[in-house]
mmCIF file of C-alpha atoms in Angstrom:
data_model
loop_
_atom_site.group_PDB
_atom_site.id
_atom_site.type_symbol
_atom_site.label_atom_id
_atom_site.label_comp_id
_atom_site.label_asym_id
_atom_site.label_seq_id
_atom_site.Cartn_x
_atom_site.Cartn_y
_atom_site.Cartn_z
ATOM 1 C CA MET A 5 0.000 0.000 0.000
ATOM 2 C CA ILE A 6 1.291 3.463 -0.887
ATOM 3 C CA ASN A 7 2.539 5.799 1.814
ATOM 4 C CA SER A 8 -0.494 7.910 2.738
ATOM 5 C CA ARG A 9 1.392 11.221 2.875
ATOM 6 C CA LEU A 10 2.955 10.724 -0.559
ATOM 7 C CA LYS A 11 -0.450 9.896 -2.025
ATOM 8 C CA ALA A 12 -1.961 12.940 -0.313
ATOM 9 C CA ASP A 13 0.753 15.190 -1.760
ATOM 10 C CA LEU A 14 0.209 13.879 -5.269
ATOM 11 C CA ILE A 15 -3.568 14.227 -5.026
ATOM 12 C CA HIS A 16 -3.379 17.711 -3.523
ATOM 13 C CA SER A 17 -0.895 18.919 -6.145
ATOM 14 C CA SER A 18 -3.044 17.491 -8.963
ATOM 15 C CA GLN A 19 -5.421 20.451 -8.669
ATOM 16 C CA TYR A 20 -2.876 23.065 -9.725
ATOM 17 C CA GLY A 21 -3.456 23.958 -13.360
ATOM 18 C CA ARG A 22 -6.810 22.223 -13.791
ATOM 19 C CA ASN A 23 -9.789 24.152 -15.136
ATOM 20 C CA PRO A 24 -12.281 23.639 -13.628
ATOM 21 C CA LEU A 25 -10.313 23.231 -10.420
ATOM 22 C CA CYS A 26 -10.421 19.718 -8.961
ATOM 23 C CA THR A 27 -8.228 17.005 -7.509
ATOM 24 C CA VAL A 28 -7.844 13.577 -9.123
ATOM 25 C CA SER A 29 -7.150 10.470 -7.069
ATOM 26 C CA SER A 30 -7.926 7.627 -9.493
ATOM 27 C CA TYR A 31 -7.600 6.677 -13.140
ATOM 28 C CA GLN A 32 -11.398 6.596 -13.461
ATOM 29 C CA GLN A 33 -11.634 10.310 -12.601
ATOM 30 C CA LEU A 34 -9.462 11.430 -15.509
ATOM 31 C CA SER A 35 -11.051 13.548 -18.237
ATOM 32 C CA PRO A 36 -9.546 14.238 -21.676
ATOM 33 C CA ASP A 37 -10.792 17.824 -21.382
ATOM 34 C CA ASN A 38 -9.354 18.626 -17.967
ATOM 35 C CA GLY A 39 -5.635 18.035 -17.768
ATOM 36 C CA VAL A 40 -3.096 20.222 -15.995
ATOM 37 C CA SER A 41 -1.526 23.332 -17.548
ATOM 38 C CA ARG A 42 1.316 24.627 -15.391
ATOM 39 C CA ILE A 43 3.686 26.390 -17.744
ATOM 40 C CA ALA A 44 6.820 27.906 -16.237
ATOM 41 C CA GLY A 45 6.190 31.278 -14.637
ATOM 42 C CA SER A 46 2.405 30.921 -14.482
ATOM 43 C CA LEU A 47 0.272 31.412 -11.369
ATOM 44 C CA GLU A 48 -0.474 27.683 -11.340
ATOM 45 C CA ASN A 49 3.245 26.930 -11.486
ATOM 46 C CA LYS A 50 3.805 29.312 -8.569
ATOM 47 C CA LYS A 51 1.151 27.575 -6.458
ATOM 48 C CA ILE A 52 2.572 24.081 -6.865
ATOM 49 C CA ARG A 53 6.074 25.451 -6.214
ATOM 50 C CA ASN A 54 4.847 27.006 -2.986
ATOM 51 C CA TYR A 55 3.306 23.725 -1.886
ATOM 52 C CA ALA A 56 6.475 21.756 -2.647
ATOM 53 C CA VAL A 57 8.617 24.281 -0.747
ATOM 54 C CA GLN A 58 6.265 23.996 2.228
ATOM 55 C CA CYS A 59 6.666 20.208 2.158
ATOM 56 C CA MET A 60 10.453 20.498 2.025
ATOM 57 C CA GLN A 61 10.519 22.939 4.915
ATOM 58 C CA GLU A 62 8.418 20.529 6.984
ATOM 59 C CA CYS A 63 11.173 17.947 6.377
ATOM 60 C CA GLY A 64 13.743 20.325 7.842
ATOM 61 C CA LEU A 65 15.460 21.057 4.531
ATOM 62 C CA GLN A 66 17.350 24.286 3.928
ATOM 63 C CA ILE A 67 15.700 26.068 0.965
ATOM 64 C CA SER A 68 17.540 28.127 -1.641
ATOM 65 C CA ILE A 69 16.719 29.405 -5.140
ATOM 66 C CA ASP A 70 19.027 30.320 -8.015
ATOM 67 C CA SER A 71 18.537 33.007 -10.664
ATOM 68 C CA PHE A 72 16.893 30.503 -13.035
ATOM 69 C CA GLY A 73 14.103 29.719 -10.565
ATOM 70 C CA ASN A 74 15.561 26.315 -9.698
ATOM 71 C CA ILE A 75 14.651 25.370 -6.116
ATOM 72 C CA PHE A 76 16.943 23.413 -3.790
ATOM 73 C CA GLY A 77 16.184 21.700 -0.482
ATOM 74 C CA ARG A 78 19.347 20.536 1.320
ATOM 75 C CA LYS A 79 19.965 18.129 4.176
ATOM 76 C CA GLU A 80 23.591 18.321 5.301
ATOM 77 C CA GLY A 81 25.628 15.140 5.673
ATOM 78 C CA LEU A 82 28.033 13.881 8.313
ATOM 79 C CA PHE A 83 30.925 15.025 6.130
ATOM 80 C CA LYS A 84 31.008 18.477 4.530
ATOM 81 C CA ASN A 85 33.911 17.978 2.150
ATOM 82 C CA ILE A 86 32.398 15.278 -0.062
ATOM 83 C CA GLY A 87 30.014 15.721 -2.966
ATOM 84 C CA SER A 88 26.253 15.680 -2.491
ATOM 85 C CA VAL A 89 23.579 13.382 -3.864
ATOM 86 C CA MET A 90 21.129 15.578 -5.779
ATOM 87 C CA PHE A 91 17.723 14.236 -6.824
ATOM 88 C CA GLY A 92 14.413 15.616 -8.078
ATOM 89 C CA SER A 93 12.604 16.657 -11.247
ATOM 90 C CA HIS A 94 10.323 19.502 -12.421
ATOM 91 C CA LEU A 95 6.864 20.947 -11.664
ATOM 92 C CA ASP A 96 5.931 22.653 -14.944
ATOM 93 C CA SER A 97 3.765 20.824 -17.474
ATOM 94 C CA VAL A 98 2.769 20.800 -21.109
ATOM 95 C CA ILE A 99 -0.568 22.380 -22.008
ATOM 96 C CA ASN A 100 -3.423 20.091 -20.904
ATOM 97 C CA GLY A 101 -1.024 17.423 -19.689
ATOM 98 C CA GLY A 102 -0.948 14.855 -16.901
ATOM 99 C CA GLN A 103 -0.462 15.228 -13.160
ATOM 100 C CA PHE A 104 2.534 12.913 -12.702
ATOM 101 C CA ASP A 105 4.967 14.118 -15.402
ATOM 102 C CA GLY A 106 7.697 15.812 -13.364
ATOM 103 C CA ALA A 107 5.655 16.263 -10.195
ATOM 104 C CA LEU A 108 5.960 12.568 -9.351
ATOM 105 C CA GLY A 109 9.748 12.902 -9.255
ATOM 106 C CA VAL A 110 9.556 15.933 -6.971
ATOM 107 C CA PHE A 111 7.125 14.536 -4.417
ATOM 108 C CA THR A 112 8.746 11.082 -4.275
ATOM 109 C CA ALA A 113 12.024 12.907 -3.604
ATOM 110 C CA ILE A 114 10.429 14.798 -0.719
ATOM 111 C CA ASP A 115 8.892 11.589 0.583
ATOM 112 C CA ALA A 116 12.264 9.827 0.417
ATOM 113 C CA ILE A 117 13.618 12.455 2.827
ATOM 114 C CA ARG A 118 10.655 11.805 5.138
ATOM 115 C CA ARG A 119 11.391 8.077 5.087
ATOM 116 C CA LEU A 120 15.074 8.622 5.796
ATOM 117 C CA ASN A 121 14.249 11.014 8.640
ATOM 118 C CA LYS A 122 11.844 8.481 10.120
ATOM 119 C CA GLU A 123 14.571 5.824 10.014
ATOM 120 C CA SER A 124 17.092 8.293 11.518
ATOM 121 C CA PHE A 125 19.367 7.502 8.588
ATOM 122 C CA SER A 126 22.774 9.171 8.926
ATOM 123 C CA ASN A 127 23.799 10.291 5.460
ATOM 124 C CA LYS A 128 27.523 10.775 4.960
ATOM 125 C CA ARG A 129 26.967 12.888 1.858
ATOM 126 C CA PRO A 130 24.630 15.886 1.766
ATOM 127 C CA LEU A 131 21.238 15.103 0.233
ATOM 128 C CA GLU A 132 19.726 17.804 -1.937
ATOM 129 C CA ILE A 133 16.364 17.909 -3.674
ATOM 130 C CA VAL A 134 16.184 20.037 -6.818
ATOM 131 C CA ILE A 135 13.105 21.326 -8.651
ATOM 132 C CA PHE A 136 14.148 22.470 -12.108
ATOM 133 C CA THR A 137 12.388 25.286 -13.982
ATOM 134 C CA GLY A 138 10.865 25.036 -17.457
ATOM 135 C CA GLU A 139 11.680 21.428 -18.322
ATOM 136 C CA GLU A 140 8.807 21.100 -20.804
ATOM 137 C CA GLY A 141 9.489 24.122 -23.000
ATOM 138 C CA SER A 142 5.808 25.131 -22.969
ATOM 139 C CA ALA A 143 6.465 28.754 -22.030
ATOM 140 C CA PHE A 144 9.695 29.809 -23.730
ATOM 141 C CA GLY A 145 9.973 27.438 -26.698
ATOM 142 C CA THR A 146 13.073 25.671 -25.384
ATOM 143 C CA THR A 147 13.024 22.539 -23.271
ATOM 144 C CA LEU A 148 15.224 21.748 -20.216
ATOM 145 C CA LEU A 149 15.709 25.475 -19.533
ATOM 146 C CA GLY A 150 16.466 25.418 -15.800
ATOM 147 C CA SER A 151 18.880 22.518 -15.935
ATOM 148 C CA SER A 152 20.535 23.814 -19.124
ATOM 149 C CA ALA A 153 21.281 27.140 -17.443
ATOM 150 C CA PHE A 154 22.248 25.464 -14.160
ATOM 151 C CA THR A 155 24.821 23.207 -15.825
ATOM 152 C CA GLY A 156 26.107 25.917 -18.165
ATOM 153 C CA TYR A 157 24.869 24.157 -21.291
ATOM 154 C CA LEU A 158 23.055 27.378 -22.233
ATOM 155 C CA PRO A 159 24.498 30.829 -21.424
ATOM 156 C CA ALA A 160 22.833 32.337 -18.360
ATOM 157 C CA GLU A 161 22.059 35.702 -19.935
ATOM 158 C CA GLU A 162 20.551 34.054 -23.019
ATOM 159 C CA VAL A 163 18.120 32.097 -20.827
ATOM 160 C CA LEU A 164 17.226 35.087 -18.648
ATOM 161 C CA GLN A 165 16.325 37.158 -21.725
ATOM 162 C CA MET A 166 14.179 34.524 -23.466
ATOM 163 C CA LYS A 167 10.602 35.717 -23.933
ATOM 164 C CA ASN A 168 7.237 33.976 -23.620
ATOM 165 C CA LYS A 169 4.123 34.610 -25.735
ATOM 166 C CA GLU A 170 3.255 37.636 -23.597
ATOM 167 C CA GLY A 171 6.634 39.188 -24.352
ATOM 168 C CA LYS A 172 7.921 38.821 -20.791
ATOM 169 C CA THR A 173 11.463 37.652 -20.258
ATOM 170 C CA PHE A 174 12.337 34.532 -18.313
ATOM 171 C CA LYS A 175 13.872 36.726 -15.616
ATOM 172 C CA GLU A 176 10.731 38.865 -15.349
ATOM 173 C CA THR A 177 8.449 35.844 -14.978
ATOM 174 C CA MET A 178 10.617 34.363 -12.219
ATOM 175 C CA GLN A 179 10.593 37.715 -10.418
ATOM 176 C CA GLU A 180 6.803 38.009 -10.747
ATOM 177 C CA ILE A 181 6.153 34.622 -9.118
ATOM 178 C CA GLY A 182 8.780 35.193 -6.432
ATOM 179 C CA TYR A 183 11.294 32.595 -7.630
ATOM 180 C CA TYR A 184 14.209 34.674 -8.867
ATOM 181 C CA GLY A 185 17.007 33.883 -6.440
ATOM 182 C CA ILE A 186 20.707 34.479 -5.872
ATOM 183 C CA GLU A 187 21.978 30.974 -5.034
ATOM 184 C CA LYS A 188 25.017 29.843 -7.025
ATOM 185 C CA LYS A 189 25.903 26.176 -6.800
ATOM 186 C CA ASP A 190 29.349 24.678 -7.103
ATOM 187 C CA LEU A 191 28.761 22.038 -9.769
ATOM 188 C CA GLY A 192 31.847 20.191 -8.592
ATOM 189 C CA ASP A 193 30.092 19.615 -5.253
ATOM 190 C CA ILE A 194 27.537 17.263 -6.856
ATOM 191 C CA ALA A 195 28.697 13.637 -6.807
ATOM 192 C CA TYR A 196 25.490 11.979 -8.043
ATOM 193 C CA PHE A 197 22.127 12.893 -9.528
ATOM 194 C CA ILE A 198 18.964 10.743 -9.648
ATOM 195 C CA GLU A 199 15.614 11.491 -11.267
ATOM 196 C CA LEU A 200 12.498 9.366 -10.808
ATOM 197 C CA HIS A 201 9.972 9.794 -13.635
ATOM 198 C CA ILE A 202 7.081 8.089 -15.365
ATOM 199 C CA GLU A 203 8.228 6.119 -18.392
ATOM 200 C CA GLN A 204 5.981 8.010 -20.850
ATOM 201 C CA GLY A 205 5.990 4.897 -23.026
ATOM 202 C CA PRO A 206 4.332 1.460 -23.076
ATOM 203 C CA ILE A 207 7.180 -0.971 -22.363
ATOM 204 C CA LEU A 208 7.046 -1.332 -18.566
ATOM 205 C CA TYR A 209 3.242 -1.338 -18.533
ATOM 206 C CA GLN A 210 2.941 -3.968 -21.267
ATOM 207 C CA GLU A 211 5.555 -6.205 -19.670
ATOM 208 C CA LYS A 212 4.145 -5.678 -16.151
ATOM 209 C CA ILE A 213 7.499 -4.544 -14.765
ATOM 210 C CA PRO A 214 7.332 -1.903 -12.009
ATOM 211 C CA ILE A 215 10.875 -0.507 -12.213
ATOM 212 C CA GLY A 216 12.787 0.751 -15.233
ATOM 213 C CA ILE A 217 16.512 1.463 -14.962
ATOM 214 C CA VAL A 218 17.408 3.979 -17.650
ATOM 215 C CA GLU A 219 20.581 3.292 -19.617
ATOM 216 C CA SER A 220 20.506 6.282 -21.987
ATOM 217 C CA ILE A 221 18.379 9.295 -22.921
ATOM 218 C CA THR A 222 17.456 10.129 -26.501
ATOM 219 C CA GLY A 223 18.983 12.948 -28.514
ATOM 220 C CA LEU A 224 16.660 15.767 -29.578
ATOM 221 C CA LEU A 225 16.479 18.343 -32.368
ATOM 222 C CA TRP A 226 13.828 21.069 -32.521
ATOM 223 C CA MET A 227 13.562 23.055 -35.724
ATOM 224 C CA TYR A 228 11.141 25.816 -36.711
ATOM 225 C CA ILE A 229 10.482 26.159 -40.445
ATOM 226 C CA THR A 230 8.778 29.258 -41.869
ATOM 227 C CA ILE A 231 7.313 28.989 -45.373
ATOM 228 C CA THR A 232 6.277 32.216 -47.099
ATOM 229 C CA GLY A 233 4.129 32.042 -50.207
ATOM 230 C CA GLU A 234 1.395 34.392 -51.391
ATOM 231 C CA PRO A 235 -2.094 34.707 -49.865
ATOM 232 C CA ASN A 236 -4.759 35.011 -52.548
ATOM 233 C CA HIS A 237 -8.388 34.343 -53.376
ATOM 234 C CA ALA A 238 -9.293 30.640 -53.213
ATOM 235 C CA GLY A 239 -11.815 30.904 -56.027
ATOM 236 C CA THR A 240 -10.131 33.147 -58.574
ATOM 237 C CA THR A 241 -6.487 31.977 -58.475
ATOM 238 C CA PRO A 242 -5.712 29.185 -60.972
ATOM 239 C CA MET A 243 -3.996 26.138 -59.521
ATOM 240 C CA ASN A 244 -0.869 26.599 -61.636
ATOM 241 C CA LEU A 245 -0.394 30.208 -60.455
ATOM 242 C CA ARG A 246 -0.618 29.572 -56.724
ATOM 243 C CA LYS A 247 2.125 29.975 -54.124
ATOM 244 C CA ASP A 248 0.540 27.846 -51.412
ATOM 245 C CA ALA A 249 2.636 27.780 -48.239
ATOM 246 C CA LEU A 250 0.522 25.044 -46.664
ATOM 247 C CA LEU A 251 1.066 22.778 -49.657
ATOM 248 C CA ALA A 252 4.809 22.990 -49.044
ATOM 249 C CA ALA A 253 4.317 22.398 -45.315
ATOM 250 C CA SER A 254 2.259 19.266 -45.969
ATOM 251 C CA SER A 255 4.989 18.005 -48.283
ATOM 252 C CA ILE A 256 7.607 18.482 -45.543
ATOM 253 C CA ILE A 257 5.418 16.719 -42.980
ATOM 254 C CA GLN A 258 4.870 13.680 -45.207
ATOM 255 C CA PHE A 259 8.547 13.596 -46.155
ATOM 256 C CA LEU A 260 9.638 13.604 -42.499
ATOM 257 C CA ASN A 261 7.282 10.783 -41.627
ATOM 258 C CA LYS A 262 8.478 8.662 -44.552
ATOM 259 C CA GLU A 263 12.205 9.287 -43.992
ATOM 260 C CA ALA A 264 12.072 8.726 -40.217
ATOM 261 C CA LYS A 265 10.490 5.309 -40.812
ATOM 262 C CA LYS A 266 13.080 4.515 -43.480
ATOM 263 C CA ILE A 267 16.052 5.422 -41.241
ATOM 264 C CA GLY A 268 14.586 3.497 -38.329
ATOM 265 C CA ASP A 269 14.025 0.390 -40.462
ATOM 266 C CA ASN A 270 17.334 0.497 -42.325
ATOM 267 C CA LYS A 271 19.506 1.199 -39.306
ATOM 268 C CA GLY A 272 17.480 -0.649 -36.679
ATOM 269 C CA SER A 273 17.301 2.530 -34.645
ATOM 270 C CA SER A 274 14.751 4.510 -32.647
ATOM 271 C CA THR A 275 14.330 7.381 -35.118
ATOM 272 C CA VAL A 276 11.110 9.375 -34.674
ATOM 273 C CA ALA A 277 10.004 12.660 -36.220
ATOM 274 C CA THR A 278 6.962 14.746 -35.344
ATOM 275 C CA VAL A 279 5.408 17.983 -36.539
ATOM 276 C CA GLY A 280 3.316 18.983 -33.543
ATOM 277 C CA LYS A 281 3.080 22.719 -34.140
ATOM 278 C CA LEU A 282 1.441 24.395 -37.129
ATOM 279 C CA ASP A 283 0.652 28.125 -37.486
ATOM 280 C CA ILE A 284 -1.221 29.116 -40.651
ATOM 281 C CA SER A 285 -1.773 32.652 -41.925
ATOM 282 C CA PRO A 286 -4.224 34.137 -42.790
ATOM 283 C CA ASN A 287 -6.007 30.903 -41.742
ATOM 284 C CA GLY A 288 -9.232 31.521 -43.662
ATOM 285 C CA ILE A 289 -11.231 28.830 -45.472
ATOM 286 C CA ASN A 290 -11.411 30.889 -48.696
ATOM 287 C CA ILE A 291 -7.809 32.183 -48.674
ATOM 288 C CA ILE A 292 -4.743 30.441 -50.052
ATOM 289 C CA PRO A 293 -2.316 30.123 -47.112
ATOM 290 C CA GLY A 294 0.394 32.749 -47.480
ATOM 291 C CA LYS A 295 2.566 31.859 -44.518
ATOM 292 C CA VAL A 296 2.995 28.690 -42.483
ATOM 293 C CA LYS A 297 5.286 27.991 -39.541
ATOM 294 C CA ILE A 298 5.850 24.413 -38.435
ATOM 295 C CA GLY A 299 7.672 23.005 -35.422
ATOM 296 C CA VAL A 300 9.698 19.826 -36.072
ATOM 297 C CA ASP A 301 10.794 17.388 -33.348
ATOM 298 C CA ILE A 302 13.391 14.728 -34.265
ATOM 299 C CA ARG A 303 14.704 12.151 -31.773
ATOM 300 C CA ASP A 304 17.028 9.161 -31.796
ATOM 301 C CA LYS A 305 19.366 7.411 -29.407
ATOM 302 C CA LYS A 306 22.045 7.736 -32.109
ATOM 303 C CA GLU A 307 23.171 11.276 -32.904
ATOM 304 C CA ASP A 308 24.233 10.407 -36.461
ATOM 305 C CA ASN A 309 20.660 9.450 -37.350
ATOM 306 C CA ILE A 310 19.341 12.794 -36.109
ATOM 307 C CA HIS A 311 21.815 14.653 -38.321
ATOM 308 C CA LEU A 312 21.048 12.379 -41.265
ATOM 309 C CA LEU A 313 17.333 13.143 -41.105
ATOM 310 C CA LYS A 314 18.024 16.850 -40.643
ATOM 311 C CA GLU A 315 20.214 16.923 -43.761
ATOM 312 C CA LYS A 316 17.604 15.023 -45.783
ATOM 313 C CA MET A 317 14.987 17.556 -44.687
ATOM 314 C CA LEU A 318 17.195 20.500 -45.696
ATOM 315 C CA GLU A 319 17.608 18.943 -49.144
ATOM 316 C CA LYS A 320 13.820 18.638 -49.375
ATOM 317 C CA ILE A 321 13.450 22.306 -48.453
ATOM 318 C CA LYS A 322 15.844 23.336 -51.252
ATOM 319 C CA GLN A 323 13.824 21.267 -53.708
ATOM 320 C CA LEU A 324 10.551 22.894 -52.613
ATOM 321 C CA ILE A 325 12.024 26.373 -52.961
ATOM 322 C CA GLU A 326 12.925 25.604 -56.569
ATOM 323 C CA ASP A 327 9.729 23.763 -57.489
ATOM 324 C CA LEU A 328 7.135 25.983 -55.797
ATOM 325 C CA LYS A 329 8.966 29.340 -55.917
ATOM 326 C CA LEU A 330 8.498 29.925 -52.208
ATOM 327 C CA ASN A 331 10.703 31.435 -49.537
ATOM 328 C CA ILE A 332 11.554 28.892 -46.826
ATOM 329 C CA GLU A 333 13.646 29.695 -43.752
ATOM 330 C CA TYR A 334 14.537 27.528 -40.784
ATOM 331 C CA ASP A 335 15.906 27.948 -37.292
ATOM 332 C CA ILE A 336 17.336 25.209 -35.078
ATOM 333 C CA ALA A 337 16.034 25.982 -31.589
ATOM 334 C CA ILE A 338 17.422 22.974 -29.728
ATOM 335 C CA SER A 339 20.050 20.363 -30.490
ATOM 336 C CA ILE A 340 20.708 17.956 -27.618
ATOM 337 C CA PRO A 341 22.897 14.876 -28.165
ATOM 338 C CA PRO A 342 21.942 11.449 -26.766
ATOM 339 C CA GLN A 343 23.263 10.873 -23.262
ATOM 340 C CA PRO A 344 24.354 7.583 -21.661
ATOM 341 C CA LEU A 345 23.846 7.354 -17.896
ATOM 342 C CA SER A 346 26.159 6.197 -15.117
ATOM 343 C CA ALA A 347 26.834 2.468 -14.745
ATOM 344 C CA GLU A 348 27.515 3.011 -11.042
ATOM 345 C CA VAL A 349 24.139 4.650 -10.403
ATOM 346 C CA MET A 350 22.368 2.029 -12.524
ATOM 347 C CA GLU A 351 23.967 -0.678 -10.390
ATOM 348 C CA SER A 352 22.806 1.053 -7.197
ATOM 349 C CA ILE A 353 19.226 1.172 -8.496
ATOM 350 C CA LYS A 354 19.459 -2.494 -9.517
ATOM 351 C CA VAL A 355 20.743 -3.535 -6.077
ATOM 352 C CA SER A 356 17.913 -1.573 -4.433
ATOM 353 C CA ALA A 357 15.222 -3.171 -6.604
ATOM 354 C CA GLU A 358 16.626 -6.643 -5.920
ATOM 355 C CA LYS A 359 16.775 -5.983 -2.190
ATOM 356 C CA LEU A 360 13.089 -5.047 -2.241
ATOM 357 C CA GLY A 361 12.171 -7.996 -4.473
ATOM 358 C CA TYR A 362 10.855 -5.886 -7.373
ATOM 359 C CA LYS A 363 11.198 -6.844 -11.029
ATOM 360 C CA TYR A 364 13.174 -4.358 -13.123
ATOM 361 C CA LYS A 365 14.223 -3.800 -16.700
ATOM 362 C CA PHE A 366 17.054 -1.819 -18.278
ATOM 363 C CA ILE A 367 15.455 0.624 -20.686
ATOM 364 C CA ASN A 368 16.187 3.635 -22.901
ATOM 365 C CA SER A 369 14.324 6.922 -22.650
ATOM 366 C CA GLY A 370 12.642 8.289 -25.762
ATOM 367 C CA ALA A 371 11.858 11.541 -23.949
ATOM 368 C CA THR A 372 14.321 14.186 -22.818
ATOM 369 C CA HIS A 373 14.793 14.888 -19.111
ATOM 370 C CA ASP A 374 16.778 17.217 -16.863
ATOM 371 C CA ALA A 375 18.914 14.172 -16.062
ATOM 372 C CA GLN A 376 20.271 14.537 -19.602
ATOM 373 C CA ASN A 377 21.954 17.818 -18.659
ATOM 374 C CA MET A 378 23.021 16.608 -15.236
ATOM 375 C CA ALA A 379 24.772 13.604 -16.805
ATOM 376 C CA ARG A 380 27.185 16.041 -18.442
ATOM 377 C CA ILE A 381 28.529 17.139 -15.062
ATOM 378 C CA THR A 382 28.083 14.196 -12.683
ATOM 379 C CA LYS A 383 27.216 10.498 -12.336
ATOM 380 C CA THR A 384 23.510 10.320 -13.162
ATOM 381 C CA GLY A 385 20.737 7.741 -13.110
ATOM 382 C CA MET A 386 16.994 7.561 -13.718
ATOM 383 C CA ILE A 387 14.217 5.378 -12.334
ATOM 384 C CA PHE A 388 11.188 4.867 -14.588
ATOM 385 C CA LEU A 389 7.714 3.822 -13.410
ATOM 386 C CA PRO A 390 5.024 2.365 -15.713
ATOM 387 C CA SER A 391 2.620 4.647 -17.580
ATOM 388 C CA ILE A 392 -0.803 3.057 -18.135
ATOM 389 C CA ASN A 393 -1.167 2.315 -21.870
ATOM 390 C CA GLY A 394 2.067 4.230 -22.423
ATOM 391 C CA ILE A 395 0.212 7.563 -22.387
ATOM 392 C CA SER A 396 1.748 10.856 -21.255
ATOM 393 C CA HIS A 397 1.632 14.555 -22.216
ATOM 394 C CA SER A 398 -2.085 13.934 -21.995
ATOM 395 C CA PRO A 399 -4.850 14.330 -19.382
ATOM 396 C CA LEU A 400 -5.165 10.522 -19.511
ATOM 397 C CA GLU A 401 -1.639 9.971 -18.172
ATOM 398 C CA TRP A 402 -1.634 7.736 -15.084
ATOM 399 C CA THR A 403 0.615 5.523 -12.967
ATOM 400 C CA ASP A 404 -0.845 3.077 -10.428
ATOM 401 C CA TRP A 405 -0.401 3.925 -6.750
ATOM 402 C CA GLU A 406 1.219 0.550 -6.087
ATOM 403 C CA ASP A 407 3.901 1.251 -8.687
ATOM 404 C CA ILE A 408 4.472 4.716 -7.244
ATOM 405 C CA GLU A 409 5.094 3.191 -3.805
ATOM 406 C CA LYS A 410 7.568 0.713 -5.274
ATOM 407 C CA GLY A 411 9.371 3.528 -7.040
ATOM 408 C CA ALA A 412 9.547 5.611 -3.857
ATOM 409 C CA GLN A 413 11.034 2.667 -1.988
ATOM 410 C CA VAL A 414 13.633 2.002 -4.689
ATOM 411 C CA LEU A 415 14.580 5.688 -4.760
ATOM 412 C CA THR A 416 14.983 5.744 -0.974
ATOM 413 C CA GLU A 417 17.169 2.620 -0.956
ATOM 414 C CA THR A 418 19.287 4.007 -3.797
ATOM 415 C CA LEU A 419 19.841 7.234 -1.841
ATOM 416 C CA LYS A 420 21.001 5.177 1.118
ATOM 417 C CA ILE A 421 23.617 3.466 -1.036
ATOM 418 C CA LEU A 422 24.908 6.627 -2.689
ATOM 419 C CA ALA A 423 24.727 8.879 0.374
ATOM 420 C CA GLY A 424 26.489 6.239 2.436
ATOM 421 C CA LYS A 425 29.594 6.143 0.254
#
């Protein structure tokens, strides 16, 4: 049976970002029309942050905040001159998403501290919970913002000056919600990092395995393509005289789908490509589309395959410019290489799962996570829990309470191993 306080935290926090406001405690209560929307810097994001900070303070953790809105809750260790074990996740969400993506990793981290306190566990290394800002990219168009700035992967000033749809900078939004801080962490002080997360895929659920031990995290490329044609009357413009921007966009979308499948089949890889964003102008039923902007997401566990598909797409764009006489521009917003995780941390998770008698599986992540950035600077591991039907980034995302309890126990045991070294 799941720890009652952990379940209460996850139910209570499920209300933040729902409209109409409500809490959800079971899979049967989920509605496709009422997911959570907690984009970074929003009022809803502020509320769940406040609740998490309150929970950390109740555990006796020392709270600090850096200039990127990342929140830290620290429990000092017996020795001050050895690196800490950092663990946590994020609290922002996609638009109309699920209640466990990110938040599960934060509240299981807090509950792990409660369990260790209850056991009077003496940690040699400092233990430090982290809540990263803007992991999803819903607000500022770039994913993994807080951890990218924290680890130096993105320049600090560049992140602080990024703007959301309202034209407010990242710095301004953090100031408005009261989470613009002054803390500066010594990255060399972090010995290990662990993130617990829902799988966001079907493998663990289909195979009825409660614990996933992540071996590597996929690479990611985000590209925005702007196609400029000529808006004109839908009834009076002959087909051979049109400069239809949407026609070119549809050609790119079909090409990406076809080539991603081809690369995946030919190379036996995990290549996927998605166009999930489409802005059409003027967007009228009787007007030929004059301008279209599409957002392209390419992922693979092999970096060479990502670049191969990108180059094929650029060749396609050149062809369309010549054939359709359109202007096509592109901008690469994100390019994150695949990231293997630490064998030492994986072994610690494995030992913990075996000690508790839980089945586990080594698995790769098809989604990006803050752990991807942390793995650049320290030994990093991830624990995955099953997602029912493999669904996430959706109001119908769910993980069973029994699996959540198993994950919390494995996380706690893993912290004991790493913090005891």
